[in-house]
């Protein structure tokens, strides 16, 4: 993970729960109540009358303020303060503490926190009450630490506030003012102070452009009032892709420092090229391993596949990010020696190995959240590094789907060496239909990452069932998967202990059957990422068909739900605010044969269905021949983002799908 992946909001700063604390500073006996009065700015914020919010609003941010002061030597002082009123007791869980990061390049001068109770009583905690923590997990070690303060009495009706000051020595003169949050904001303000001769630019996203106001010479500020909360909806785009924010860049007076401000994508590419110079040099050990892995292979594509499989199976993910190491990969020789690295390390080592078979490759800096990178705004707002592999002339590309054509570099194959479940030729779903910075020798350029067609991401489910006269169903199912479905399913099984994998099958069946017993299950090619994945299972479902006198009602779509979960994305009482974003384009087919019980005849069949909307198509049909009920259907997703103006059309489509997959065949006992 890149250092610049820490896209810290201006509000409370939190860290992933999976990280493990490895250093704790002893707490003082306890914060002293009332020992330090609240500052005037917090009192003024607490006295504001706020609008009436709906009953689901847990808190309101009364004030969110950032003062950024850029010094002539390139250091930056940031003062941040905020005041939050707790509206419901659930808000206490949202605002229990303030946690502020620091490292060797970002010093924390102080952090303070206060509570103003509804009766006016003031409580304070300060630096001496803080817990200092660092982070270590089984995947990450970094030099970032935090200081955390717990708010006292963060109950309904009370106001909590905090203030801290950081001094940074940034590698890049760039800032993001993220002013919209999951909570409504009464006032948010950003103040910028520059040295004489410095200039700045401000670009606005998901919010109308606001002109800066001049507070004094070289001091500028922006202020926004009464921001609505960023609502959370299922399957919406990432928050960073829809929230209001401004990107601010600082341009130094001293031309020697201008390299820290990336005004164009080309500038950014040149900066990263300089940072990674010589990192891909191959050691004798790397050369020997490449010769070993590619021994007996003469086709460049076969050699490339062998090296990528080696990378995925042998180089463990582990990130060591200290200082500039958050941006700069380790040397290929070091990565190979230790057999571990993070995303940029894995890309570096694979690039080094590919060069030994005469194949060029280039870094591509991306973000794992679709919609976060704006092609019109050159920025280091990324969190991941992958590779663009230049395909040798004459390479057969029939099954290499993740390709782009570059006017200068030719046909490039985009590959993620970090994901162990996605083979060469494919691209993880979270990187598709997004943008990346291609780091070429003469600078950077923004490229569009492809959306792989539905035909590359397949699921074919075939099944043979037997239905008894009492309504019991027995059968066996085979699911064959390629591309995205295979990658997701592989990860699910490989992340589960073998003894627990039957629970995955149980969960799959429980989504479609009320009663069942799993009798057998096998998996094919689970650890062979370059092959299809197949899962086979058998089960018995007692009372599957509903009986009513001489009739049996049988749902021909036995397993596999295509629309019910998605239809739940629509709230009956509240229109959606944001688009729906699906993972990837895919085609999925079900082909089921159900042998009917003797003595029964078909008394009614569902009509064939064919439905289509802006992002998907669906068709199904049911017929009977020689005592066997034949059911088949195809569901295809063609695009991954449904804009708000198309949501009604999609909802109608999904209702047709759900109605069809719940339809039944009527069987009638034949007259003797």
XYZ file of C-alpha atoms in Angstrom:
672
model
C 0.000 0.000 0.000
C 1.295 3.419 -0.867
C 1.908 6.082 1.754
C -0.392 8.425 -0.113
C -3.213 5.962 0.439
C -3.800 7.581 3.837
C -6.576 9.812 2.515
C -7.234 11.368 5.866
C -10.539 13.227 6.280
C -10.593 16.492 8.165
C -12.885 14.911 10.727
C -11.992 12.192 13.217
C -9.039 10.164 12.000
C -9.343 6.435 12.538
C -7.325 3.394 11.552
C -8.342 -0.125 10.411
C -9.418 -2.284 13.328
C -7.298 -5.199 12.126
C -4.057 -3.411 12.952
C -2.449 -4.403 16.220
C -1.151 -1.922 18.778
C 2.526 -2.533 19.523
C 3.376 0.502 21.680
C 1.211 2.128 24.324
C 2.187 5.169 26.364
C 1.076 4.845 29.966
C -2.007 6.852 30.828
C -2.002 9.331 33.641
C -4.310 8.413 36.564
C -7.129 10.123 34.626
C -8.160 13.389 33.025
C -8.928 16.214 35.400
C -12.502 17.443 35.044
C -12.782 21.150 34.649
C -9.044 21.734 35.018
C -8.940 23.537 31.667
C -11.869 25.535 30.330
C -13.104 25.110 26.777
C -11.771 27.623 24.214
C -13.959 30.460 22.994
C -14.346 28.976 19.502
C -15.844 25.790 20.989
C -18.183 27.708 23.281
C -19.397 29.809 20.380
C -20.035 26.684 18.297
C -21.891 25.007 21.171
C -24.248 27.966 21.543
C -25.451 27.775 17.948
C -29.029 26.816 17.256
C -29.000 23.930 14.798
C -31.720 22.884 12.362
C -34.040 19.989 13.127
C -32.616 16.770 11.712
C -34.360 13.469 11.098
C -34.415 10.912 13.880
C -31.659 8.840 12.270
C -29.056 11.622 12.497
C -26.688 10.672 15.309
C -24.619 13.858 15.396
C -24.050 17.188 13.684
C -20.675 18.810 13.055
C -21.058 22.365 14.270
C -17.621 23.480 13.100
C -14.886 21.861 11.025
C -11.942 24.202 10.526
C -8.463 23.801 9.056
C -5.708 26.430 9.044
C -2.820 25.496 6.753
C 0.334 27.622 6.912
C 3.026 26.927 4.326
C 6.547 28.001 5.331
C 9.153 29.179 2.846
C 11.328 26.111 3.525
C 8.480 23.860 2.375
C 7.299 22.749 5.794
C 3.574 22.991 6.510
C 1.845 23.720 9.810
C -1.755 22.560 10.069
C -4.142 23.529 12.832
C -7.370 21.593 12.840
C -10.341 21.994 15.138
C -13.863 20.625 15.197
C -16.997 20.748 17.348
C -19.667 18.030 17.261
C -23.053 17.912 18.962
C -24.247 14.413 19.908
C -27.926 14.108 18.941
C -28.542 10.448 19.782
C -26.808 8.009 22.098
C -25.622 6.077 19.030
C -23.522 9.147 18.259
C -21.319 8.322 21.201
C -20.017 5.275 19.359
C -19.229 7.474 16.365
C -17.347 10.097 18.406
C -15.742 8.304 21.302
C -12.261 9.603 20.624
C -10.003 11.680 18.416
C -6.993 9.891 16.921
C -4.299 11.885 15.091
C -1.396 10.336 13.104
C 2.243 11.374 13.089
C 5.584 9.991 11.909
C 9.143 11.153 11.398
C 8.001 13.550 8.668
C 4.843 14.734 10.445
C 5.304 16.036 13.988
C 2.354 16.472 16.311
C 2.730 19.615 18.437
C -0.297 18.879 20.618
C -3.798 17.467 20.702
C -6.536 18.597 23.087
C -10.185 17.655 23.552
C -13.114 19.046 25.490
C -16.734 18.316 26.326
C -19.373 20.948 27.056
C -22.301 19.275 28.778
C -25.872 20.413 28.167
C -25.845 22.141 31.578
C -22.785 24.190 30.567
C -20.270 22.173 32.619
C -16.897 21.897 30.829
C -14.527 18.908 30.830
C -11.043 18.726 29.321
C -8.420 16.167 28.318
C -4.972 17.019 26.964
C -1.682 15.552 25.738
C -0.820 14.011 29.102
C -4.034 11.970 28.911
C -3.295 10.589 25.427
C -2.647 7.015 24.402
C 0.146 6.710 21.849
C -0.054 3.738 19.527
C 1.802 2.257 16.593
C 0.663 -0.360 14.119
C 1.767 -3.831 13.216
C -0.274 -6.532 11.529
C 0.505 -9.714 9.655
C 0.563 -7.640 6.445
C 1.825 -4.171 7.341
C 4.569 -2.468 9.314
C 4.820 1.305 9.164
C 6.292 4.146 11.152
C 2.982 5.983 11.487
C 1.830 6.356 15.080
C -1.194 8.062 16.559
C -2.155 9.955 19.678
C -5.679 9.282 20.851
C -7.869 11.134 23.343
C -11.215 9.848 24.578
C -13.950 12.419 24.963
C -15.498 12.625 28.401
C -19.267 12.269 28.734
C -19.984 12.119 24.994
C -23.725 11.756 25.585
C -26.861 13.016 23.864
C -27.112 16.788 23.986
C -23.457 17.354 24.820
C -20.880 18.979 22.528
C -17.417 17.482 22.047
C -14.538 19.322 20.425
C -10.875 18.904 19.657
C -7.875 20.786 18.357
C -4.439 19.683 17.195
C -1.425 21.085 15.355
C 0.837 19.125 12.992
C 4.054 20.169 11.254
C 4.765 18.256 8.052
C 7.673 17.926 5.661
C 5.665 16.744 2.642
C 7.131 14.979 -0.339
C 4.441 16.569 -2.509
C 2.821 20.002 -2.162
C -0.770 18.871 -2.425
C -3.723 18.850 -0.064
C -7.315 17.622 -0.134
C -9.970 19.515 1.798
C -12.682 16.912 2.330
C -15.509 18.936 3.739
C -18.498 16.600 3.294
C -19.018 13.720 5.719
C -21.595 11.170 6.810
C -22.901 13.839 9.202
C -24.465 17.236 8.455
C -22.066 20.171 8.821
C -23.132 23.634 10.005
C -19.871 25.430 9.166
C -16.706 24.181 7.486
C -13.756 26.435 6.759
C -10.324 26.115 5.150
C -7.722 28.846 5.593
C -4.467 28.960 3.624
C -1.432 31.121 4.395
C 1.408 31.158 1.838
C 4.858 32.760 1.856
C 5.318 35.793 -0.429
C 5.770 34.741 -4.042
C 4.004 31.382 -3.657
C 0.793 30.676 -5.595
C -1.908 28.024 -5.355
C -4.634 26.337 -7.388
C -7.934 24.951 -6.114
C -10.019 22.391 -7.998
C -13.514 21.420 -6.849
C -15.223 18.046 -7.095
C -18.833 17.014 -6.508
C -19.560 20.545 -5.344
C -19.881 23.940 -7.060
C -16.644 25.894 -7.336
C -16.149 28.400 -4.515
C -13.944 31.444 -4.975
C -11.419 32.127 -2.227
C -11.731 35.165 -0.009
C -8.670 37.184 1.006
C -8.273 37.578 4.761
C -4.949 39.454 4.531
C -1.944 39.508 2.165
C -1.046 35.909 1.217
C -3.903 34.562 3.369
C -6.980 33.021 1.755
C -9.995 31.171 3.049
C -13.121 29.322 1.942
C -16.236 28.804 4.029
C -19.265 26.601 3.411
C -22.453 26.592 5.461
C -25.123 23.972 6.108
C -23.773 20.960 4.240
C -26.105 17.952 4.127
C -24.829 14.580 5.274
C -23.362 12.196 2.759
C -25.969 9.464 2.894
C -24.853 5.851 2.859
C -26.628 3.608 0.382
C -25.867 -0.026 -0.491
C -23.787 -0.539 -3.627
C -23.221 3.185 -4.069
C -19.912 4.480 -5.472
C -17.123 4.944 -2.901
C -17.586 7.918 -0.603
C -14.552 9.676 -2.060
C -16.141 9.481 -5.515
C -19.317 11.334 -4.487
C -18.423 13.534 -1.497
C -17.682 17.216 -1.931
C -13.993 18.113 -1.730
C -11.382 20.502 -3.061
C -7.852 19.697 -4.246
C -5.341 22.417 -3.377
C -1.807 22.620 -4.743
C 0.995 24.967 -3.670
C 3.604 26.265 -6.118
C 6.853 27.521 -4.502
C 8.635 30.710 -5.426
C 11.935 28.782 -5.530
C 12.106 26.898 -8.828
C 14.348 24.288 -7.195
C 11.381 23.243 -5.048
C 8.889 23.135 -7.913
C 9.497 19.403 -8.401
C 7.356 18.851 -5.309
C 4.305 20.278 -7.064
C 2.962 18.063 -9.795
C 1.160 20.348 -12.209
C 0.698 17.707 -14.925
C 0.515 13.944 -15.212
C 3.836 14.102 -17.059
C 5.406 15.828 -14.035
C 4.115 13.109 -11.761
C 5.529 10.400 -13.985
C 8.940 12.075 -14.030
C 8.856 12.390 -10.231
C 8.080 8.685 -9.800
C 10.641 7.673 -12.415
C 13.343 9.489 -10.457
C 12.101 7.905 -7.225
C 12.304 4.366 -8.640
C 15.551 4.713 -10.566
C 17.653 1.509 -10.414
C 15.055 -0.220 -8.218
C 14.369 -2.827 -10.926
C 18.005 -3.818 -11.470
C 18.260 -7.601 -11.456
C 20.625 -9.425 -9.104
C 22.378 -12.667 -10.096
C 19.843 -14.531 -7.933
C 16.920 -12.986 -9.835
C 18.518 -13.889 -13.165
C 19.021 -17.463 -12.025
C 15.410 -17.794 -10.843
C 14.061 -16.433 -14.138
C 16.144 -18.982 -16.050
C 14.826 -21.740 -13.797
C 11.150 -20.707 -14.010
C 11.214 -20.278 -17.810
C 13.369 -23.319 -18.565
C 12.052 -25.245 -21.568
C 9.749 -22.428 -22.653
C 10.302 -20.568 -25.905
C 7.106 -18.600 -26.363
C 7.285 -15.166 -24.659
C 3.665 -15.402 -23.506
C 4.311 -18.770 -21.845
C 7.342 -17.273 -20.120
C 5.297 -14.310 -18.951
C 2.630 -16.623 -17.528
C 5.250 -18.688 -15.720
C 6.766 -15.593 -14.097
C 3.428 -14.148 -13.028
C 2.354 -17.477 -11.503
C 5.687 -17.627 -9.642
C 5.076 -14.116 -8.324
C 1.541 -14.876 -7.181
C 2.446 -18.113 -5.439
C 5.791 -17.279 -3.853
C 6.085 -13.573 -3.003
C 4.085 -12.936 0.152
C 2.349 -9.632 0.706
C 3.941 -7.660 3.518
C 4.417 -3.899 3.538
C 7.290 -2.146 5.296
C 6.658 1.577 4.849
C 8.941 3.992 6.665
C 9.313 7.586 5.530
C 9.774 7.799 1.770
C 9.250 4.014 1.717
C 5.554 4.759 1.634
C 6.087 5.927 -1.942
C 9.323 4.277 -3.021
C 9.567 0.526 -3.662
C 12.392 -1.515 -2.232
C 15.088 -2.756 -4.576
C 14.180 -5.857 -6.583
C 17.156 -7.753 -5.162
C 15.991 -7.069 -1.613
C 12.410 -8.080 -2.391
C 13.568 -11.336 -3.969
C 15.895 -12.107 -1.084
C 13.168 -11.755 1.536
C 10.370 -13.140 -0.680
C 7.866 -10.518 0.422
C 6.777 -7.014 -0.459
C 3.817 -4.705 -0.897
C 2.083 -3.783 -4.159
C 4.816 -1.490 -5.476
C 7.469 -4.041 -4.424
C 5.701 -6.863 -6.238
C 5.370 -4.718 -9.353
C 9.071 -3.871 -9.119
C 10.240 -7.473 -8.796
C 7.982 -8.732 -11.598
C 9.165 -5.907 -13.852
C 12.759 -6.866 -13.112
C 12.071 -10.522 -13.917
C 10.212 -9.688 -17.124
C 13.152 -7.624 -18.323
C 15.282 -10.780 -18.193
C 13.150 -12.348 -20.942
C 13.250 -9.159 -22.996
C 9.806 -7.856 -22.034
C 9.434 -4.215 -21.029
C 6.954 -3.093 -18.387
C 5.904 0.133 -16.718
C 4.477 1.111 -13.365
C 0.794 2.042 -13.314
C -0.327 3.920 -10.201
C -4.027 3.384 -9.490
C -6.695 3.553 -6.808
C -8.664 0.509 -5.693
C -11.842 2.608 -5.432
C -13.479 3.252 -8.791
C -14.246 6.903 -9.467
C -11.700 8.393 -7.062
C -9.108 9.373 -9.708
C -10.101 12.351 -11.873
C -8.314 12.393 -15.242
C -8.544 16.194 -15.408
C -6.843 16.644 -12.026
C -3.219 15.427 -11.798
C -2.876 14.211 -8.221
C -1.177 11.589 -6.097
C -4.557 10.490 -4.766
C -3.743 6.794 -5.280
C -3.347 3.707 -3.118
C -2.005 0.910 -5.342
C 0.648 0.045 -7.963
C 0.288 -2.462 -10.806
C 2.093 -3.072 -14.116
C 1.576 -2.358 -17.797
C 3.405 -5.091 -19.720
C 4.428 -4.256 -23.279
C 3.394 -7.216 -25.399
C 6.042 -8.403 -27.852
C 5.147 -8.126 -31.516
C 3.113 -11.083 -32.733
C 1.756 -12.026 -29.282
C -1.581 -13.808 -29.522
C -4.004 -11.748 -27.471
C -7.178 -13.833 -27.820
C -7.344 -14.563 -24.076
C -5.538 -11.419 -22.894
C -8.526 -9.238 -22.141
C -7.026 -6.461 -19.991
C -5.192 -4.670 -22.782
C -4.939 -1.029 -23.813
C -3.426 0.494 -26.944
C -0.965 3.285 -26.256
C -0.036 5.515 -29.210
C 3.637 5.605 -28.165
C 4.236 2.309 -26.369
C 1.999 -0.038 -28.349
C -0.273 -2.738 -26.926
C -0.022 -2.953 -23.146
C -1.333 -5.720 -20.918
C -2.468 -4.407 -17.527
C -1.731 -6.827 -14.689
C -1.966 -6.705 -10.905
C 0.890 -8.747 -9.371
C -0.555 -8.302 -5.871
C -3.861 -10.118 -6.390
C -3.098 -13.863 -6.155
C -6.464 -14.952 -7.601
C -6.544 -13.051 -10.922
C -4.456 -14.593 -13.740
C -2.496 -12.842 -16.474
C -4.900 -11.463 -19.042
C -7.529 -10.414 -16.520
C -7.875 -7.415 -14.217
C -9.466 -7.372 -10.733
C -12.991 -5.970 -10.837
C -12.113 -3.024 -8.554
C -9.568 -1.698 -11.071
C -11.783 -1.929 -14.142
C -13.365 1.153 -15.735
C -11.096 3.439 -13.752
C -7.972 5.511 -14.405
C -4.291 4.982 -13.747
C -1.069 6.936 -14.077
C 1.170 5.153 -16.575
C 4.784 5.925 -15.669
C 6.614 5.976 -18.995
C 10.299 6.809 -19.521
C 9.499 10.324 -20.746
C 6.943 11.111 -18.024
C 3.479 10.106 -16.959
C 0.168 9.907 -18.756
C -3.304 9.104 -17.490
C -4.832 6.012 -19.074
C -8.291 4.504 -18.955
C -8.352 0.989 -17.535
C -10.664 -1.335 -19.465
C -13.979 -2.808 -18.409
C -13.673 -6.472 -19.354
C -16.624 -7.728 -21.449
C -19.293 -9.920 -19.885
C -18.123 -12.928 -21.893
C -14.828 -13.011 -19.966
C -16.515 -13.338 -16.565
C -18.639 -16.463 -16.790
C -20.613 -18.684 -14.475
C -22.294 -21.755 -15.945
C -24.409 -23.723 -13.493
C -25.751 -27.091 -14.650
C -27.799 -29.465 -12.538
C -29.738 -32.718 -12.652
C -32.535 -33.215 -10.126
C -35.095 -35.878 -9.257
C -38.432 -34.922 -7.732
C -40.430 -37.457 -5.707
C -44.217 -37.684 -5.473
C -43.920 -36.381 -1.894
C -42.163 -33.225 -3.087
C -38.613 -34.122 -2.043
C -35.814 -33.047 -4.386
C -32.401 -34.674 -4.775
C -29.738 -33.584 -7.177
C -26.238 -32.665 -8.126
C -24.929 -29.316 -9.323
C -21.780 -28.264 -11.169
C -20.700 -24.626 -11.287
C -17.921 -23.733 -13.722
C -16.446 -20.255 -13.422
C -13.957 -18.061 -15.280
C -12.665 -14.554 -14.722
C -14.222 -12.456 -11.984
C -16.619 -15.072 -10.523
C -13.737 -17.569 -10.319
C -11.438 -15.038 -8.601
C -14.049 -14.119 -5.997
C -14.983 -17.747 -5.313
C -11.336 -18.832 -5.124
C -10.585 -16.198 -2.550
C -13.602 -17.219 -0.493
C -12.542 -20.868 -0.372
C -8.809 -20.241 0.058
C -9.454 -17.824 2.918
C -11.481 -20.536 4.683
C -9.991 -23.501 6.497
C -10.695 -26.776 4.636
C -12.682 -28.099 7.605
C -14.959 -25.039 7.374
C -15.526 -24.977 3.610
C -18.765 -26.949 3.828
C -20.213 -23.851 5.486
C -19.716 -21.959 2.208
C -21.876 -24.523 0.404
C -24.451 -24.361 3.198
C -24.613 -20.585 2.856
C -24.982 -20.854 -0.926
C -27.889 -23.312 -0.640
C -29.600 -21.439 2.188
C -30.103 -18.452 -0.092
C -32.470 -20.512 -2.264
C -33.749 -23.443 -0.184
C -35.676 -23.517 3.072
C -34.638 -27.060 3.901
C -31.663 -29.049 2.629
C -28.929 -31.506 3.522
C -25.561 -31.241 1.778
C -24.385 -34.786 0.977
C -21.209 -34.194 -1.047
C -18.987 -31.348 -2.276
C -15.754 -31.125 -4.285
C -13.650 -28.322 -5.780
C -11.532 -28.450 -8.944
C -8.464 -26.292 -9.732
C -8.751 -24.319 -6.514
C -5.068 -23.328 -6.400
C -4.532 -23.157 -10.181
C -5.360 -19.546 -10.864
C -4.792 -19.817 -14.621
C -7.504 -22.477 -15.007
C -11.258 -22.490 -14.618
C -12.739 -23.127 -11.180
C -15.398 -25.802 -10.771
C -17.407 -26.646 -7.667
C -19.597 -29.739 -7.491
C -22.125 -30.500 -4.790
C -25.038 -32.807 -4.048
C -27.948 -32.219 -1.704
C -31.416 -33.341 -0.651
C -34.232 -30.827 -0.106
C -37.179 -32.312 1.759
C -40.553 -30.857 0.863
C -39.155 -28.731 -1.939
C -42.389 -28.891 -3.948
C -45.574 -27.619 -2.294
C -48.514 -30.028 -2.373
C -52.177 -29.006 -2.606
C -54.498 -31.969 -3.136
C -53.573 -33.587 -6.443
C -51.249 -30.719 -7.350
C -47.540 -30.120 -6.850
C -46.074 -26.641 -7.279
C -42.416 -26.746 -8.328
C -40.069 -23.792 -8.763
C -37.859 -24.692 -11.752
C -35.210 -22.155 -10.695
C -33.969 -24.347 -7.861
C -30.871 -22.369 -6.837
C -29.141 -19.126 -7.746
C -30.713 -15.737 -7.045
C -30.213 -13.042 -9.683
C -32.250 -10.098 -8.493
C -33.715 -10.231 -4.989
C -30.645 -8.844 -3.254
C -30.201 -6.107 -5.835
C -33.859 -5.115 -5.633
C -33.333 -4.429 -1.929
C -31.105 -1.526 -2.950
C -34.289 0.419 -3.590
C -36.039 1.844 -0.537
C -39.804 1.908 -0.879
C -40.098 5.142 1.084
C -37.001 7.083 0.043
C -35.533 7.613 -3.444
C -31.877 6.751 -3.948
C -29.471 9.693 -3.959
C -26.535 8.027 -5.694
C -25.881 5.687 -8.622
C -25.659 1.938 -8.220
C -22.202 0.526 -8.844
C -21.788 -3.163 -9.620
C -18.539 -5.071 -9.572
C -18.076 -6.078 -13.191
C -19.729 -7.121 -16.412
C -20.623 -10.806 -16.336
C -22.700 -13.499 -18.030
C -24.258 -16.221 -15.912
C -26.241 -19.206 -17.192
C -28.393 -21.785 -15.402
C -29.358 -25.060 -17.107
C -31.449 -27.394 -14.912
C -33.138 -30.725 -15.656
C -35.728 -31.996 -13.164
C -36.978 -35.565 -13.600
C -40.645 -35.505 -12.603
C -42.315 -38.170 -10.430
C -44.210 -40.875 -12.280
C -47.951 -40.424 -12.285
C -47.761 -36.631 -12.647
C -48.275 -34.477 -15.721
C -47.608 -30.798 -16.310
C -50.719 -28.690 -15.794
C -49.119 -25.265 -16.278
C -45.781 -23.786 -17.338
C -44.411 -20.273 -16.749
C -44.268 -18.132 -19.858
C -40.847 -17.375 -21.360
C -39.411 -14.087 -20.108
C -37.151 -11.648 -21.901
C -36.245 -8.393 -20.160
C -33.675 -5.690 -20.772
C -32.531 -2.450 -19.175
C -29.634 -0.051 -19.531
C -27.155 -2.286 -17.733
C -28.403 -5.872 -18.071
C -30.426 -8.444 -19.993
C -32.339 -11.485 -18.801
C -34.161 -14.345 -20.471
C -35.571 -17.657 -19.302
C -37.707 -20.488 -20.588
C -39.203 -23.684 -19.197
C -40.452 -26.711 -21.110
C -41.069 -30.406 -20.547
C -40.241 -33.501 -22.598
C -40.293 -37.225 -21.787
C -41.017 -36.634 -18.120
C -38.155 -34.168 -17.640
C -38.607 -30.496 -16.882
C -35.993 -28.386 -18.699
C -35.197 -24.925 -17.387
C -32.605 -22.497 -18.675
C -31.905 -18.815 -18.240
C -29.211 -16.236 -18.960
C -28.456 -13.154 -16.908
C -25.938 -10.666 -18.307
C -24.593 -7.462 -16.787
C -23.212 -5.192 -19.512
C -22.115 -2.152 -17.503
C -21.144 -1.437 -13.915
C -22.539 2.007 -13.117
C -26.233 2.866 -13.235
C -26.774 6.656 -13.120
C -29.564 8.003 -10.952
C -31.723 8.938 -13.938
C -31.790 5.257 -14.995
C -32.616 3.778 -11.578
C -36.369 3.511 -12.224
C -35.696 1.524 -15.397
C -33.362 -0.816 -13.526
C -35.883 -1.317 -10.746
C -38.569 -2.358 -13.247
C -36.118 -4.776 -14.831
C -35.217 -6.365 -11.490
C -38.870 -6.777 -10.554
C -39.369 -8.798 -13.744
C -36.359 -10.974 -12.899
C -37.496 -11.625 -9.335
C -41.056 -12.417 -10.404
C -39.804 -14.883 -13.005
C -37.398 -16.731 -10.743
C -40.160 -17.243 -8.162
C -42.626 -18.649 -10.698
C -43.723 -22.284 -10.441
C -44.619 -25.208 -12.653
C -47.927 -26.890 -11.755
C -47.928 -30.689 -11.742
C -51.148 -32.655 -11.550
C -51.587 -36.270 -10.540
C -52.696 -38.170 -13.616
C -56.101 -39.894 -13.506
C -55.628 -43.679 -13.270
